[in-house]
CSV table of C-alpha atoms in Angstrom, one decimal:
chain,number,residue,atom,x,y,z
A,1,UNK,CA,-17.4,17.3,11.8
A,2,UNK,CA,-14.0,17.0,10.5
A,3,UNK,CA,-13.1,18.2,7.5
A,4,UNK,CA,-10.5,16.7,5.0
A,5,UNK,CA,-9.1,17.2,1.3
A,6,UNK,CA,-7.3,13.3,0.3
A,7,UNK,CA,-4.6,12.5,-2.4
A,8,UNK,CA,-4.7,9.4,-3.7
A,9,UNK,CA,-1.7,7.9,-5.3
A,10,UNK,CA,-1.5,5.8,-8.7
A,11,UNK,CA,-0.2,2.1,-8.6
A,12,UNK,CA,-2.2,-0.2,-10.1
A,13,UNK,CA,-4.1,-3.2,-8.2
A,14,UNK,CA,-2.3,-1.9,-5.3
A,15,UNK,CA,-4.4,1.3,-5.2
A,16,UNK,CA,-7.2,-0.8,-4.5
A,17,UNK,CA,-6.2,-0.6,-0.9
A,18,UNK,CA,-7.4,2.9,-0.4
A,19,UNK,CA,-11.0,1.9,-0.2
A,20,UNK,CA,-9.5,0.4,3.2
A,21,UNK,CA,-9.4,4.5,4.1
A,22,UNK,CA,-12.2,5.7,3.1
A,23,UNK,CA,-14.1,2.4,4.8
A,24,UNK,CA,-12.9,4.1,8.0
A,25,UNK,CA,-13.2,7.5,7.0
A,26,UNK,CA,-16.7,6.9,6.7
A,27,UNK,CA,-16.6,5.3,10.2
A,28,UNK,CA,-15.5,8.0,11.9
A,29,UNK,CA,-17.4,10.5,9.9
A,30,UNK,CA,-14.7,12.5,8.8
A,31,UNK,CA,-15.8,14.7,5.8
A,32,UNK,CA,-14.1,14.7,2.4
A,33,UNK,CA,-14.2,18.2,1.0
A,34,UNK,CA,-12.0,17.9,-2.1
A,35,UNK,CA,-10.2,14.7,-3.6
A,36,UNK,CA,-7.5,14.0,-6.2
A,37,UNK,CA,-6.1,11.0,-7.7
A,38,UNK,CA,-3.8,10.1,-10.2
A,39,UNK,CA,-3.8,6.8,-12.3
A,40,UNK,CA,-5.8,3.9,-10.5
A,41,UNK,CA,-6.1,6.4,-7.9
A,42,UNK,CA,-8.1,8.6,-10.7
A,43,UNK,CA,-10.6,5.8,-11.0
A,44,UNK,CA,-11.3,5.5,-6.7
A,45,UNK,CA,-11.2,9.4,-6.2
A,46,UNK,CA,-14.0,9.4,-9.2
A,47,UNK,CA,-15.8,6.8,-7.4
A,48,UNK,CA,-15.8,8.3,-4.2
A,49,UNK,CA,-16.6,12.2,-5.9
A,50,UNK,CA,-19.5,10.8,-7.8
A,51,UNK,CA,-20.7,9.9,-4.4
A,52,UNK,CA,-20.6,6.4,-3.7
A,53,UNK,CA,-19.5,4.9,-0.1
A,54,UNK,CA,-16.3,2.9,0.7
A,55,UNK,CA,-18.7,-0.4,0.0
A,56,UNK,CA,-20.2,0.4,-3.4
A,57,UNK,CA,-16.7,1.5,-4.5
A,58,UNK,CA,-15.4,-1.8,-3.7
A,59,UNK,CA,-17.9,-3.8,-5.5
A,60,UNK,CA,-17.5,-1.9,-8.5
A,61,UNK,CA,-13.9,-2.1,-8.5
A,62,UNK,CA,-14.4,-5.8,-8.3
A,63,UNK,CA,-16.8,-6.1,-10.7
A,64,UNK,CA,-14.3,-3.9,-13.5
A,65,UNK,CA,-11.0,-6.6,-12.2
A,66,UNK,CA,-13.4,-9.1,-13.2
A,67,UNK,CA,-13.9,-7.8,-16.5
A,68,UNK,CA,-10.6,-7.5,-17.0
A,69,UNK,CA,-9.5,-10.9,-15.7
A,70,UNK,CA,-12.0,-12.5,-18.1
A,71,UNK,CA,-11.3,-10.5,-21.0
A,72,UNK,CA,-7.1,-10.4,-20.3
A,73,UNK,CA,-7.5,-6.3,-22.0
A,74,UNK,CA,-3.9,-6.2,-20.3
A,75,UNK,CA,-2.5,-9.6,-21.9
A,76,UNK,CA,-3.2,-9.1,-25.3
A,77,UNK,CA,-2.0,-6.4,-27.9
A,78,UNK,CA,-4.6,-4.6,-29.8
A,79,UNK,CA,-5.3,-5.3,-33.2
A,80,UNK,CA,-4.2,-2.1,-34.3
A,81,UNK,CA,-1.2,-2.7,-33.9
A,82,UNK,CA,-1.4,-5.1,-37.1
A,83,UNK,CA,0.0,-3.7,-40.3
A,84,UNK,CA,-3.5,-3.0,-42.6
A,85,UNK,CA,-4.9,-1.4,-39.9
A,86,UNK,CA,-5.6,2.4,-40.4
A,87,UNK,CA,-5.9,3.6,-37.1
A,88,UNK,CA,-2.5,2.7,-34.9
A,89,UNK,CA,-1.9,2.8,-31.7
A,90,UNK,CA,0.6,5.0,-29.7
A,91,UNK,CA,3.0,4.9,-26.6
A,92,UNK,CA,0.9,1.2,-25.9
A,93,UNK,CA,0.0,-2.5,-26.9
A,94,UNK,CA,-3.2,-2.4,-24.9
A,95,UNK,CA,-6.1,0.1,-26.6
A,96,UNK,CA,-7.0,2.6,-23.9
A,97,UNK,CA,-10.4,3.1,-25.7
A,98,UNK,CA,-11.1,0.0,-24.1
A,99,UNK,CA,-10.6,1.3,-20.6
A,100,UNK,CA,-12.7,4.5,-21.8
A,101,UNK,CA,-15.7,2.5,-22.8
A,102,UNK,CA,-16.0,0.2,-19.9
A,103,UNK,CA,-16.1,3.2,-17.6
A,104,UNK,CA,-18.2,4.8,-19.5
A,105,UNK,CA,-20.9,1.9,-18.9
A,106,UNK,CA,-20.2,1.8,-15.1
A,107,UNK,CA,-20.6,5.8,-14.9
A,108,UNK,CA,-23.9,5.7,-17.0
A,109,UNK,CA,-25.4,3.4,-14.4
A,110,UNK,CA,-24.7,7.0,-11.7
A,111,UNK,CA,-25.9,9.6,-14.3
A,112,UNK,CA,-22.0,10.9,-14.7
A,113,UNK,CA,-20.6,11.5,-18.0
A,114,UNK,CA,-18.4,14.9,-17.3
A,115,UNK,CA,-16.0,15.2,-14.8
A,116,UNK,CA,-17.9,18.6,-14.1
A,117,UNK,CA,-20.6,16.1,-13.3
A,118,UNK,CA,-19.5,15.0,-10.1
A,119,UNK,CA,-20.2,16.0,-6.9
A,120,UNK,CA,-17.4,16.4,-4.5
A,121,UNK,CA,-14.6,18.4,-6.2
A,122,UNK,CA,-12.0,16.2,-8.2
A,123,UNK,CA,-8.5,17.1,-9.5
A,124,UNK,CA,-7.0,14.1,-12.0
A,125,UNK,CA,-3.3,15.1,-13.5
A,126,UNK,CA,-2.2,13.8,-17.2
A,127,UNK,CA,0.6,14.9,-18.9
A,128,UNK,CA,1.2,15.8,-22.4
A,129,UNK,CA,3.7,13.2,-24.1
A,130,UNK,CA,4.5,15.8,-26.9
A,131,UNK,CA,5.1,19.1,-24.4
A,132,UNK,CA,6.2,17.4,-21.1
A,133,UNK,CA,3.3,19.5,-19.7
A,134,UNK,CA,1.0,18.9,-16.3
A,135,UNK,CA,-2.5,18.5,-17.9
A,136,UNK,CA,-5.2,18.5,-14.9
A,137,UNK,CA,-8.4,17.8,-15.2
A,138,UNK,CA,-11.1,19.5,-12.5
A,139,UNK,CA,-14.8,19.3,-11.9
A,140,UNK,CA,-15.0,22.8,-10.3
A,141,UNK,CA,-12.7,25.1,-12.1
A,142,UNK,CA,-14.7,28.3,-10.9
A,143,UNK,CA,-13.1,27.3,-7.3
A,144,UNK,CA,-9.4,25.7,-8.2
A,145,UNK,CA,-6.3,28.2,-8.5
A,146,UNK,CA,-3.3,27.4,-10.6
A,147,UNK,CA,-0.9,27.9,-13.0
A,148,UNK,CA,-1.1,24.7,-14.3
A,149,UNK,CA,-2.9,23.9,-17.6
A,150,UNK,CA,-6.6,23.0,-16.7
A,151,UNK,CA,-9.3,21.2,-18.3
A,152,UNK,CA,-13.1,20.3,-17.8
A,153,UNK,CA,-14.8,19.5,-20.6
A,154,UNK,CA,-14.0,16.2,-21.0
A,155,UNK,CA,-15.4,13.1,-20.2
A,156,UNK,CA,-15.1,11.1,-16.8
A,157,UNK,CA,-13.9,8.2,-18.5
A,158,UNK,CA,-11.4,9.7,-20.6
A,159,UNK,CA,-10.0,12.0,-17.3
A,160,UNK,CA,-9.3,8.0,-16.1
A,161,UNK,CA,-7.9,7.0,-19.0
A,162,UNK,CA,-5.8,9.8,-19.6
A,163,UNK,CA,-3.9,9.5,-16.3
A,164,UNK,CA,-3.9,5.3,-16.3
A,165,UNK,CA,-1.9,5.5,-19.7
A,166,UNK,CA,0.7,4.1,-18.5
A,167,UNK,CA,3.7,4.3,-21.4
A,168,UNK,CA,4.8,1.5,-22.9
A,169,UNK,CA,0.9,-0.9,-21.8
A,170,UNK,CA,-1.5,1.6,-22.3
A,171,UNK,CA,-1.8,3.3,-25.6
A,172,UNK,CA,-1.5,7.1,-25.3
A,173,UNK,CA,-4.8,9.2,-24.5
A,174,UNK,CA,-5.4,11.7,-27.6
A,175,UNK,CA,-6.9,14.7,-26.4
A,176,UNK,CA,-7.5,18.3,-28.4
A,177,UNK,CA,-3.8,18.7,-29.3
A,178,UNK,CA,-2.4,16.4,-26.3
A,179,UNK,CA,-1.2,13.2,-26.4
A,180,UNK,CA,-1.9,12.1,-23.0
A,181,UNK,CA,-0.2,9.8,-21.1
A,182,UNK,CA,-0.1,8.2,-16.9
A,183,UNK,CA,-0.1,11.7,-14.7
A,184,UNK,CA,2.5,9.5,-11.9
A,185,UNK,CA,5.1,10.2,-14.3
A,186,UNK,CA,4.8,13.9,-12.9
A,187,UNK,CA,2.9,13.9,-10.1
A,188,UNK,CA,1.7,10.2,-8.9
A,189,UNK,CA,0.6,11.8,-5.4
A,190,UNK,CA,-1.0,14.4,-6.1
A,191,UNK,CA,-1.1,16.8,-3.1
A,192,UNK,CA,-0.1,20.0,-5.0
A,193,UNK,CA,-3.5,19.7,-6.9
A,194,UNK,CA,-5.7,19.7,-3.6
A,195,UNK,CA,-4.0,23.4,-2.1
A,196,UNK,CA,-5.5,24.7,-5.8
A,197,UNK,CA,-9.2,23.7,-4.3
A,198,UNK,CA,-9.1,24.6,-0.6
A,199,UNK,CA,-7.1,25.2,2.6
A,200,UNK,CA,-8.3,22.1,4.5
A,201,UNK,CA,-6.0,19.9,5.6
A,202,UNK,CA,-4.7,17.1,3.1
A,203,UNK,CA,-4.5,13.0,4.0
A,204,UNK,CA,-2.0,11.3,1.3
A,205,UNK,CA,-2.3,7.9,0.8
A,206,UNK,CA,0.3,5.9,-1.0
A,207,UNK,CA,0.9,2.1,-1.5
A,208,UNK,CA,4.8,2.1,-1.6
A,209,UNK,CA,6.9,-1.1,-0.6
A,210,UNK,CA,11.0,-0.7,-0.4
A,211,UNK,CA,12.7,-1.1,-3.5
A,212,UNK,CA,13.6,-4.8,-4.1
A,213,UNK,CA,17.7,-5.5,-3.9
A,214,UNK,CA,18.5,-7.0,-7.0
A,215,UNK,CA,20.2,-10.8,-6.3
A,216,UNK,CA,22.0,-10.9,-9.4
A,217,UNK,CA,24.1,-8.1,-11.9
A,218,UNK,CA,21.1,-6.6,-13.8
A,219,UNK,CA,20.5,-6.5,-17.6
A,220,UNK,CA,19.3,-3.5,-19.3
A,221,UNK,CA,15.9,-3.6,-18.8
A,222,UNK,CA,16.1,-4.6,-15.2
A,223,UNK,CA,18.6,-1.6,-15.0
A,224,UNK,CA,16.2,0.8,-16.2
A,225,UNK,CA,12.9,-1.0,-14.1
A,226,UNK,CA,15.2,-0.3,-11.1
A,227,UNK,CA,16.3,3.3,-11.3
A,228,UNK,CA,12.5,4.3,-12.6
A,229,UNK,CA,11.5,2.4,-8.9
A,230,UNK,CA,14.0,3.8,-6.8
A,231,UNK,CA,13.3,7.7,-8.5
A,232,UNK,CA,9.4,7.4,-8.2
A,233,UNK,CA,9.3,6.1,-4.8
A,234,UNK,CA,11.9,9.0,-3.9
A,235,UNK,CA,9.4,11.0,-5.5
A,236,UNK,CA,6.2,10.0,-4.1
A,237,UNK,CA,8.1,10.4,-0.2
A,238,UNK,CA,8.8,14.1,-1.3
A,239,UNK,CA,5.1,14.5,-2.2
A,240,UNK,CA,3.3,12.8,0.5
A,241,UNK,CA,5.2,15.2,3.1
A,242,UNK,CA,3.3,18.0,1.7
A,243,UNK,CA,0.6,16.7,2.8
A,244,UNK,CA,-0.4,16.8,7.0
A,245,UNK,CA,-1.2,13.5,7.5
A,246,UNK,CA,0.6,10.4,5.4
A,247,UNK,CA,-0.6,6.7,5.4
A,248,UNK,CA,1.3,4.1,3.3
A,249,UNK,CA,-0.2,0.9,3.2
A,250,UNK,CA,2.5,-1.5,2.6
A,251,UNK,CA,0.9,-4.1,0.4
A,252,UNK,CA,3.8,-6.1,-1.2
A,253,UNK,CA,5.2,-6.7,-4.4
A,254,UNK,CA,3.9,-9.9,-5.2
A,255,UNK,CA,0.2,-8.8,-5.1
A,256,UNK,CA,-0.4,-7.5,-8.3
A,257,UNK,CA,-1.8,-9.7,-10.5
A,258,UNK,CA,-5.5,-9.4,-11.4
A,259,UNK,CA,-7.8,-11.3,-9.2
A,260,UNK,CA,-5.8,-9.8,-6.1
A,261,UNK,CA,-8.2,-7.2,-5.6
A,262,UNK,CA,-10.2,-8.6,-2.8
A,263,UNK,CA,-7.5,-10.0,-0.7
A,264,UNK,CA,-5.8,-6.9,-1.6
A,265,UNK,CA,-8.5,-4.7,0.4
A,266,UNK,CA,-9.4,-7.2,3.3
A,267,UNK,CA,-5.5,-7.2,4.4
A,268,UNK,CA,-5.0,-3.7,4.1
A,269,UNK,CA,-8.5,-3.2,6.3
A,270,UNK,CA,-6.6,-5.0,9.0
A,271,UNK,CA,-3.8,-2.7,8.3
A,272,UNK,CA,-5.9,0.3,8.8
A,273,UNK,CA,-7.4,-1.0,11.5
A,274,UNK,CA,-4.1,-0.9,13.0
A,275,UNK,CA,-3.3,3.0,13.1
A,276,UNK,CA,-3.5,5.7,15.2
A,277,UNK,CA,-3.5,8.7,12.6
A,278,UNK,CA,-6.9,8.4,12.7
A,279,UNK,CA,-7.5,9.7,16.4
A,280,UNK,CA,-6.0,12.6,15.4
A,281,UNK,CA,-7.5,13.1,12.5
A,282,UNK,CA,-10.6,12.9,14.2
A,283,UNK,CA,-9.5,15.3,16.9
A,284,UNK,CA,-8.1,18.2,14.4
């Protein structure tokens, strides 16, 4: 049986494609050994290491964009951001705590509440607003080798939270003495995380379109959108060539708002379909 370790990136609804990879991972019986995933790609590689299959993982991303679609958690600011209340909010207008609970329901439904609770070993990177510091969190620290700060006692939900925080939405992740926010801003495909756990082979998977050209002269915040775009998806390219095998699935700008998901993983299933890195994967 083949034998794989897979990265998967952060980037929101996009990341939702992935499940199109594992669908045919699982096809071909290709083994997943070790998995790491950073932002939304935390949530799927936590799905897939508590042991669920490509079609479980869907409907329970589903069922959490439904959530949020009904509930618009990404639309509104958090009352604690008003002035008599006590405890503020940091680095965010949307409460992460939010996030935290609702996965902490879906993972009590699986028995998980650790992230040393998992099955298949998991790597999810943070990093520490206050230090600039690579935080990682792993479920099998007696077999993962780095110099990296690394920590397992902490929830699964709050692992997820911790590397969704994205700054400026999501309200920083307090942890021990972190403050915790998205782990893209350091590592957003994280390869480097999976040679820590093993020596098998390592399949990245990205959702990266070109950067759009701007039609008009930008303002300031356009500006800065822009150069953070063209540096991450630099970035990312740099880190997915660590890897052996690469897939990008290309799923387009305008699909990102909530209630995307589904079309988001039938079109990048017909994508997949599509390739031929899986022959040799299979072969290797």
């Amino acid at each position: 049986m083949p034998i794989i370790n897979l990265a998967l990136s952060g980037g929101g609804l996009k990341s939702f494609s992935q499940v199109a990879v594992i669908k045919k991972l699982e096809e071909l019986d290709i083994k997943i050994n070790a998995i790491a995933g950073t932002s939304m790609g935390a949530l799927i590689a936590s799905l897939v290491a508590i042991g669920l299959d490509a079609s479980a993982i869907e409907t329970e991303l589903l069922k959490l964009e439904a959530i949020f679609d009904k509930e618009k958690y990404l639309l509104k600011p958090s009352s604690k951001h008003l002035p008599f209340t006590q405890e503020k909010l940091v680095g965010g207008y949307v409460d992460g705590e939010i996030i935290e609970n609702i996965l902490d329901t879906l993972f009590d439904k699986y028995d998980i509440k650790y992230i040393k609770d998992v099955k298949i070993p998991l790597a999810i990177p943070s990093v520490d607003l206050k230090s600039g510091k690579l935080i990682v969190f792993v479920s099998h620290p007696e077999i993962y080798t780095s110099i990296d700060t690394v920590e397992t006692n902490i929830k699964l939900s709050k692992a997820i939270r911790a590397s969704s925080s994205i700054p400026m939405v999501i309200s920083s992740c307090p942890f021990k003495d972190y403050l915790l926010i998205d782990g893209g801003i350091k590592l957003n495909v994280p390869v480097p995380l999976l040679r820590c756990y093993s020596t098998h082979k390592i399949l990245a998977i990205t959702a990266k379109d070109e950067v759009e050209t701007l039609s008009d002269t930008p303002g300031i915040v356009t500006t800065i959108n822009q150069v953070y775009k063209i540096m991450s998806t630099e970035f990312d390219i740099y880190l997915s060539k660590e890897a052996e095998y690469q897939i990008n699935i290309p799923v387009g700008r305008k699909q990102l708002s909530i209630g995307e998901g589904k079309h988001i993983i039938t079109k990048s299933t017909e994508y997949v379909e599509s390739l031929n890195i899986f022959d040799k994967l299979k072969s290797d």
